[in-house]
mmCIF file with all atom_site columns, N, CA and C in Angstrom:
data_model
loop_
_atom_site.group_PDB
_atom_site.id
_atom_site.type_symbol
_atom_site.label_atom_id
_atom_site.label_alt_id
_atom_site.label_comp_id
_atom_site.label_asym_id
_atom_site.label_entity_id
_atom_site.label_seq_id
_atom_site.pdbx_PDB_ins_code
_atom_site.Cartn_x
_atom_site.Cartn_y
_atom_site.Cartn_z
_atom_site.occupancy
_atom_site.B_iso_or_equiv
_atom_site.pdbx_formal_charge
_atom_site.auth_seq_id
_atom_site.auth_comp_id
_atom_site.auth_asym_id
_atom_site.auth_atom_id
_atom_site.pdbx_PDB_model_num
ATOM 1   N N  . MET A 1 1  ? 117.872 105.066 107.396 1.00 81.00 ? 269 MET A N  1
ATOM 2   C CA . MET A 1 1  ? 117.592 103.724 107.873 1.00 81.00 ? 269 MET A CA 1
ATOM 3   C C  . MET A 1 1  ? 116.324 103.786 108.728 1.00 81.00 ? 269 MET A C  1
ATOM 4   N N  . SER A 1 2  ? 115.417 102.833 108.515 1.00 91.00 ? 270 SER A N  1
ATOM 5   C CA . SER A 1 2  ? 114.161 102.819 109.262 1.00 91.00 ? 270 SER A CA 1
ATOM 6   C C  . SER A 1 2  ? 114.353 102.187 110.639 1.00 91.00 ? 270 SER A C  1
ATOM 7   N N  . ALA A 1 3  ? 113.416 102.439 111.510 1.00 93.00 ? 271 ALA A N  1
ATOM 8   C CA . ALA A 1 3  ? 113.463 101.863 112.857 1.00 93.00 ? 271 ALA A CA 1
ATOM 9   C C  . ALA A 1 3  ? 113.462 100.338 112.784 1.00 93.00 ? 271 ALA A C  1
ATOM 10  N N  . ILE A 1 4  ? 112.698 99.777  111.861 1.00 91.00 ? 272 ILE A N  1
ATOM 11  C CA . ILE A 1 4  ? 112.647 98.322  111.703 1.00 91.00 ? 272 ILE A CA 1
ATOM 12  C C  . ILE A 1 4  ? 114.013 97.785  111.298 1.00 91.00 ? 272 ILE A C  1
ATOM 13  N N  . GLU A 1 5  ? 114.665 98.446  110.368 1.00 92.00 ? 273 GLU A N  1
ATOM 14  C CA . GLU A 1 5  ? 116.002 98.016  109.939 1.00 92.00 ? 273 GLU A CA 1
ATOM 15  C C  . GLU A 1 5  ? 116.998 98.097  111.095 1.00 92.00 ? 273 GLU A C  1
ATOM 16  N N  . ILE A 1 6  ? 116.926 99.143  111.880 1.00 95.00 ? 274 ILE A N  1
ATOM 17  C CA . ILE A 1 6  ? 117.834 99.297  113.027 1.00 95.00 ? 274 ILE A CA 1
ATOM 18  C C  . ILE A 1 6  ? 117.606 98.180  114.033 1.00 95.00 ? 274 ILE A C  1
ATOM 19  N N  . LEU A 1 7  ? 116.343 97.881  114.337 1.00 94.00 ? 275 LEU A N  1
ATOM 20  C CA . LEU A 1 7  ? 116.045 96.808  115.288 1.00 94.00 ? 275 LEU A CA 1
ATOM 21  C C  . LEU A 1 7  ? 116.562 95.464  114.785 1.00 94.00 ? 275 LEU A C  1
ATOM 22  N N  . LYS A 1 8  ? 116.369 95.178  113.503 1.00 92.00 ? 276 LYS A N  1
ATOM 23  C CA . LYS A 1 8  ? 116.874 93.925  112.937 1.00 92.00 ? 276 LYS A CA 1
ATOM 24  C C  . LYS A 1 8  ? 118.395 93.879  112.987 1.00 92.00 ? 276 LYS A C  1
ATOM 25  N N  . GLU A 1 9  ? 119.032 95.001  112.671 1.00 96.00 ? 277 GLU A N  1
ATOM 26  C CA . GLU A 1 9  ? 120.493 95.083  112.704 1.00 96.00 ? 277 GLU A CA 1
ATOM 27  C C  . GLU A 1 9  ? 121.022 94.824  114.110 1.00 96.00 ? 277 GLU A C  1
ATOM 28  N N  . LYS A 1 10 ? 120.273 95.249  115.109 1.00 96.00 ? 278 LYS A N  1
ATOM 29  C CA . LYS A 1 10 ? 120.686 95.075  116.504 1.00 96.00 ? 278 LYS A CA 1
ATOM 30  C C  . LYS A 1 10 ? 120.298 93.705  117.053 1.00 96.00 ? 278 LYS A C  1
ATOM 31  N N  . GLY A 1 11 ? 119.696 92.847  116.209 1.00 96.00 ? 279 GLY A N  1
ATOM 32  C CA . GLY A 1 11 ? 119.417 91.474  116.603 1.00 96.00 ? 279 GLY A CA 1
ATOM 33  C C  . GLY A 1 11 ? 118.012 91.196  117.090 1.00 96.00 ? 279 GLY A C  1
ATOM 34  N N  . ALA A 1 12 ? 117.091 92.121  116.902 1.00 95.00 ? 280 ALA A N  1
ATOM 35  C CA . ALA A 1 12 ? 115.713 91.882  117.334 1.00 95.00 ? 280 ALA A CA 1
ATOM 36  C C  . ALA A 1 12 ? 115.131 90.698  116.570 1.00 95.00 ? 280 ALA A C  1
ATOM 37  N N  . LYS A 1 13 ? 114.549 89.778  117.284 1.00 93.00 ? 281 LYS A N  1
ATOM 38  C CA . LYS A 1 13 ? 113.933 88.607  116.664 1.00 93.00 ? 281 LYS A CA 1
ATOM 39  C C  . LYS A 1 13 ? 112.469 88.881  116.320 1.00 93.00 ? 281 LYS A C  1
ATOM 40  N N  . ASP A 1 14 ? 111.797 89.638  117.181 1.00 93.00 ? 282 ASP A N  1
ATOM 41  C CA . ASP A 1 14 ? 110.384 89.953  116.994 1.00 93.00 ? 282 ASP A CA 1
ATOM 42  C C  . ASP A 1 14 ? 110.153 91.435  117.212 1.00 93.00 ? 282 ASP A C  1
ATOM 43  N N  . ILE A 1 15 ? 109.231 91.978  116.473 1.00 94.00 ? 283 ILE A N  1
ATOM 44  C CA . ILE A 1 15 ? 108.761 93.347  116.670 1.00 94.00 ? 283 ILE A CA 1
ATOM 45  C C  . ILE A 1 15 ? 107.245 93.240  116.749 1.00 94.00 ? 283 ILE A C  1
ATOM 46  N N  . MET A 1 16 ? 106.672 93.653  117.874 1.00 93.00 ? 284 MET A N  1
ATOM 47  C CA . MET A 1 16 ? 105.238 93.482  118.083 1.00 93.00 ? 284 MET A CA 1
ATOM 48  C C  . MET A 1 16 ? 104.533 94.828  118.148 1.00 93.00 ? 284 MET A C  1
ATOM 49  N N  . LEU A 1 17 ? 103.320 94.844  117.618 1.00 93.00 ? 285 LEU A N  1
ATOM 50  C CA . LEU A 1 17 ? 102.478 96.037  117.626 1.00 93.00 ? 285 LEU A CA 1
ATOM 51  C C  . LEU A 1 17 ? 101.105 95.670  118.158 1.00 93.00 ? 285 LEU A C  1
ATOM 52  N N  . GLN A 1 18 ? 100.403 96.655  118.692 1.00 93.00 ? 286 GLN A N  1
ATOM 53  C CA . GLN A 1 18 ? 98.998  96.486  119.039 1.00 93.00 ? 286 GLN A CA 1
ATOM 54  C C  . GLN A 1 18 ? 98.209  97.561  118.308 1.00 93.00 ? 286 GLN A C  1
ATOM 55  N N  . VAL A 1 19 ? 97.113  97.145  117.714 1.00 93.00 ? 287 VAL A N  1
ATOM 56  C CA . VAL A 1 19 ? 96.262  98.085  116.979 1.00 93.00 ? 287 VAL A CA 1
ATOM 57  C C  . VAL A 1 19 ? 94.815  97.597  117.086 1.00 93.00 ? 287 VAL A C  1
ATOM 58  N N  . GLU A 1 20 ? 93.881  98.531  117.156 1.00 91.00 ? 288 GLU A N  1
ATOM 59  C CA . GLU A 1 20 ? 92.471  98.155  117.192 1.00 91.00 ? 288 GLU A CA 1
ATOM 60  C C  . GLU A 1 20 ? 92.068  97.533  115.859 1.00 91.00 ? 288 GLU A C  1
ATOM 61  N N  . ALA A 1 21 ? 91.292  96.473  115.930 1.00 89.00 ? 289 ALA A N  1
ATOM 62  C CA . ALA A 1 21 ? 90.878  95.744  114.725 1.00 89.00 ? 289 ALA A CA 1
ATOM 63  C C  . ALA A 1 21 ? 90.123  96.631  113.746 1.00 89.00 ? 289 ALA A C  1
ATOM 64  N N  . LYS A 1 22 ? 89.447  97.662  114.245 1.00 91.00 ? 290 LYS A N  1
ATOM 65  C CA . LYS A 1 22 ? 88.672  98.543  113.359 1.00 91.00 ? 290 LYS A CA 1
ATOM 66  C C  . LYS A 1 22 ? 89.526  99.631  112.710 1.00 91.00 ? 290 LYS A C  1
ATOM 67  N N  . ASN A 1 23 ? 90.810  99.705  113.055 1.00 94.00 ? 291 ASN A N  1
ATOM 68  C CA . ASN A 1 23 ? 91.702  100.731 112.505 1.00 94.00 ? 291 ASN A CA 1
ATOM 69  C C  . ASN A 1 23 ? 92.319  100.211 111.200 1.00 94.00 ? 291 ASN A C  1
ATOM 70  N N  . SER A 1 24 ? 91.518  100.240 110.150 1.00 95.00 ? 292 SER A N  1
ATOM 71  C CA . SER A 1 24 ? 91.956  99.645  108.879 1.00 95.00 ? 292 SER A CA 1
ATOM 72  C C  . SER A 1 24 ? 93.152  100.367 108.264 1.00 95.00 ? 292 SER A C  1
ATOM 73  N N  . ASN A 1 25 ? 93.265  101.665 108.475 1.00 97.00 ? 293 ASN A N  1
ATOM 74  C CA . ASN A 1 25 ? 94.421  102.392 107.929 1.00 97.00 ? 293 ASN A CA 1
ATOM 75  C C  . ASN A 1 25 ? 95.721  101.909 108.559 1.00 97.00 ? 293 ASN A C  1
ATOM 76  N N  . ALA A 1 26 ? 95.734  101.758 109.877 1.00 96.00 ? 294 ALA A N  1
ATOM 77  C CA . ALA A 1 26 ? 96.935  101.279 110.565 1.00 96.00 ? 294 ALA A CA 1
ATOM 78  C C  . ALA A 1 26 ? 97.245  99.844  110.155 1.00 96.00 ? 294 ALA A C  1
ATOM 79  N N  . LEU A 1 27 ? 96.219  99.012  110.079 1.00 95.00 ? 295 LEU A N  1
ATOM 80  C CA . LEU A 1 27 ? 96.434  97.618  109.684 1.00 95.00 ? 295 LEU A CA 1
ATOM 81  C C  . LEU A 1 27 ? 97.050  97.535  108.291 1.00 95.00 ? 295 LEU A C  1
ATOM 82  N N  . SER A 1 28 ? 96.556  98.346  107.380 1.00 96.00 ? 296 SER A N  1
ATOM 83  C CA . SER A 1 28 ? 97.110  98.357  106.017 1.00 96.00 ? 296 SER A CA 1
ATOM 84  C C  . SER A 1 28 ? 98.568  98.802  106.018 1.00 96.00 ? 296 SER A C  1
ATOM 85  N N  . LEU A 1 29 ? 98.864  99.834  106.792 1.00 95.00 ? 297 LEU A N  1
ATOM 86  C CA . LEU A 1 29 ? 100.240 100.327 106.878 1.00 95.00 ? 297 LEU A CA 1
ATOM 87  C C  . LEU A 1 29 ? 101.166 99.245  107.417 1.00 95.00 ? 297 LEU A C  1
ATOM 88  N N  . TYR A 1 30 ? 100.782 98.623  108.533 1.00 94.00 ? 298 TYR A N  1
ATOM 89  C CA . TYR A 1 30 ? 101.646 97.606  109.142 1.00 94.00 ? 298 TYR A CA 1
ATOM 90  C C  . TYR A 1 30 ? 101.837 96.415  108.211 1.00 94.00 ? 298 TYR A C  1
ATOM 91  N N  . LYS A 1 31 ? 100.771 95.987  107.543 1.00 95.00 ? 299 LYS A N  1
ATOM 92  C CA . LYS A 1 31 ? 100.895 94.869  106.598 1.00 95.00 ? 299 LYS A CA 1
ATOM 93  C C  . LYS A 1 31 ? 101.820 95.231  105.446 1.00 95.00 ? 299 LYS A C  1
ATOM 94  N N  . SER A 1 32 ? 101.771 96.491  104.991 1.00 95.00 ? 300 SER A N  1
ATOM 95  C CA . SER A 1 32 ? 102.650 96.912  103.893 1.00 95.00 ? 300 SER A CA 1
ATOM 96  C C  . SER A 1 32 ? 104.114 96.941  104.320 1.00 95.00 ? 300 SER A C  1
ATOM 97  N N  . CYS A 1 33 ? 104.348 96.997  105.636 1.00 91.00 ? 301 CYS A N  1
ATOM 98  C CA . CYS A 1 33 ? 105.718 96.975  106.171 1.00 91.00 ? 301 CYS A CA 1
ATOM 99  C C  . CYS A 1 33 ? 106.184 95.557  106.485 1.00 91.00 ? 301 CYS A C  1
ATOM 100 N N  . GLY A 1 34 ? 105.331 94.562  106.203 1.00 92.00 ? 302 GLY A N  1
ATOM 101 C CA . GLY A 1 34 ? 105.721 93.175  106.401 1.00 92.00 ? 302 GLY A CA 1
ATOM 102 C C  . GLY A 1 34 ? 105.195 92.525  107.663 1.00 92.00 ? 302 GLY A C  1
ATOM 103 N N  . PHE A 1 35 ? 104.427 93.259  108.470 1.00 94.00 ? 303 PHE A N  1
ATOM 104 C CA . PHE A 1 35 ? 103.866 92.671  109.687 1.00 94.00 ? 303 PHE A CA 1
ATOM 105 C C  . PHE A 1 35 ? 102.728 91.730  109.328 1.00 94.00 ? 303 PHE A C  1
ATOM 106 N N  . GLU A 1 36 ? 102.550 90.685  110.165 1.00 94.00 ? 304 GLU A N  1
ATOM 107 C CA . GLU A 1 36 ? 101.471 89.721  109.986 1.00 94.00 ? 304 GLU A CA 1
ATOM 108 C C  . GLU A 1 36 ? 100.672 89.640  111.271 1.00 94.00 ? 304 GLU A C  1
ATOM 109 N N  . GLU A 1 37 ? 99.356  89.467  111.144 1.00 93.00 ? 305 GLU A N  1
ATOM 110 C CA . GLU A 1 37 ? 98.522  89.280  112.333 1.00 93.00 ? 305 GLU A CA 1
ATOM 111 C C  . GLU A 1 37 ? 98.786  87.887  112.894 1.00 93.00 ? 305 GLU A C  1
ATOM 112 N N  . THR A 1 38 ? 99.143  87.820  114.171 1.00 93.00 ? 306 THR A N  1
ATOM 113 C CA . THR A 1 38 ? 99.430  86.528  114.793 1.00 93.00 ? 306 THR A CA 1
ATOM 114 C C  . THR A 1 38 ? 98.448  86.182  115.897 1.00 93.00 ? 306 THR A C  1
ATOM 115 N N  . SER A 1 39 ? 97.786  87.184  116.456 1.00 92.00 ? 307 SER A N  1
ATOM 116 C CA . SER A 1 39 ? 96.792  86.927  117.499 1.00 92.00 ? 307 SER A CA 1
ATOM 117 C C  . SER A 1 39 ? 95.888  88.139  117.643 1.00 92.00 ? 307 SER A C  1
ATOM 118 N N  . THR A 1 40 ? 94.756  87.919  118.294 1.00 90.00 ? 308 THR A N  1
ATOM 119 C CA . THR A 1 40 ? 93.836  89.013  118.581 1.00 90.00 ? 308 THR A CA 1
ATOM 120 C C  . THR A 1 40 ? 93.490  88.980  120.063 1.00 90.00 ? 308 THR A C  1
ATOM 121 N N  . MET A 1 41 ? 93.100  90.131  120.586 1.00 88.00 ? 309 MET A N  1
ATOM 122 C CA . MET A 1 41 ? 92.740  90.241  122.001 1.00 88.00 ? 309 MET A CA 1
ATOM 123 C C  . MET A 1 41 ? 91.412  90.985  122.099 1.00 88.00 ? 309 MET A C  1
ATOM 124 N N  . ASN A 1 42 ? 90.611  90.605  123.066 1.00 88.00 ? 310 ASN A N  1
ATOM 125 C CA . ASN A 1 42 ? 89.365  91.316  123.333 1.00 88.00 ? 310 ASN A CA 1
ATOM 126 C C  . ASN A 1 42 ? 89.570  92.216  124.534 1.00 88.00 ? 310 ASN A C  1
ATOM 127 N N  . TYR A 1 43 ? 89.043  93.420  124.461 1.00 86.00 ? 311 TYR A N  1
ATOM 128 C CA . TYR A 1 43 ? 89.139  94.377  125.555 1.00 86.00 ? 311 TYR A CA 1
ATOM 129 C C  . TYR A 1 43 ? 87.738  94.692  126.049 1.00 86.00 ? 311 TYR A C  1
ATOM 130 N N  . TYR A 1 44 ? 87.624  94.873  127.348 1.00 90.00 ? 312 TYR A N  1
ATOM 131 C CA . TYR A 1 44 ? 86.341  95.188  127.958 1.00 90.00 ? 312 TYR A CA 1
ATOM 132 C C  . TYR A 1 44 ? 86.478  96.446  128.790 1.00 90.00 ? 312 TYR A C  1
ATOM 133 N N  . GLU A 1 45 ? 85.464  97.277  128.762 1.00 91.00 ? 313 GLU A N  1
ATOM 134 C CA . GLU A 1 45 ? 85.472  98.524  129.523 1.00 91.00 ? 313 GLU A CA 1
ATOM 135 C C  . GLU A 1 45 ? 84.172  98.669  130.287 1.00 91.00 ? 313 GLU A C  1
ATOM 136 N N  . LEU A 1 46 ? 84.221  99.406  131.375 1.00 94.00 ? 314 LEU A N  1
ATOM 137 C CA . LEU A 1 46 ? 83.010  99.773  132.122 1.00 94.00 ? 314 LEU A CA 1
ATOM 138 C C  . LEU A 1 46 ? 82.738  101.234 131.935 1.00 94.00 ? 314 LEU A C  1
#
């Protein structure tokens, strides 16, 4: 049983991830697991 299946079985309504927009491999993996992009965030560093 996958972690996603366990979370759903336990009643999780949402499962959220954060990934850098330039990480196309991770984005492809998450989309293949059924995740959808719902928002984006900008990060700033000094």
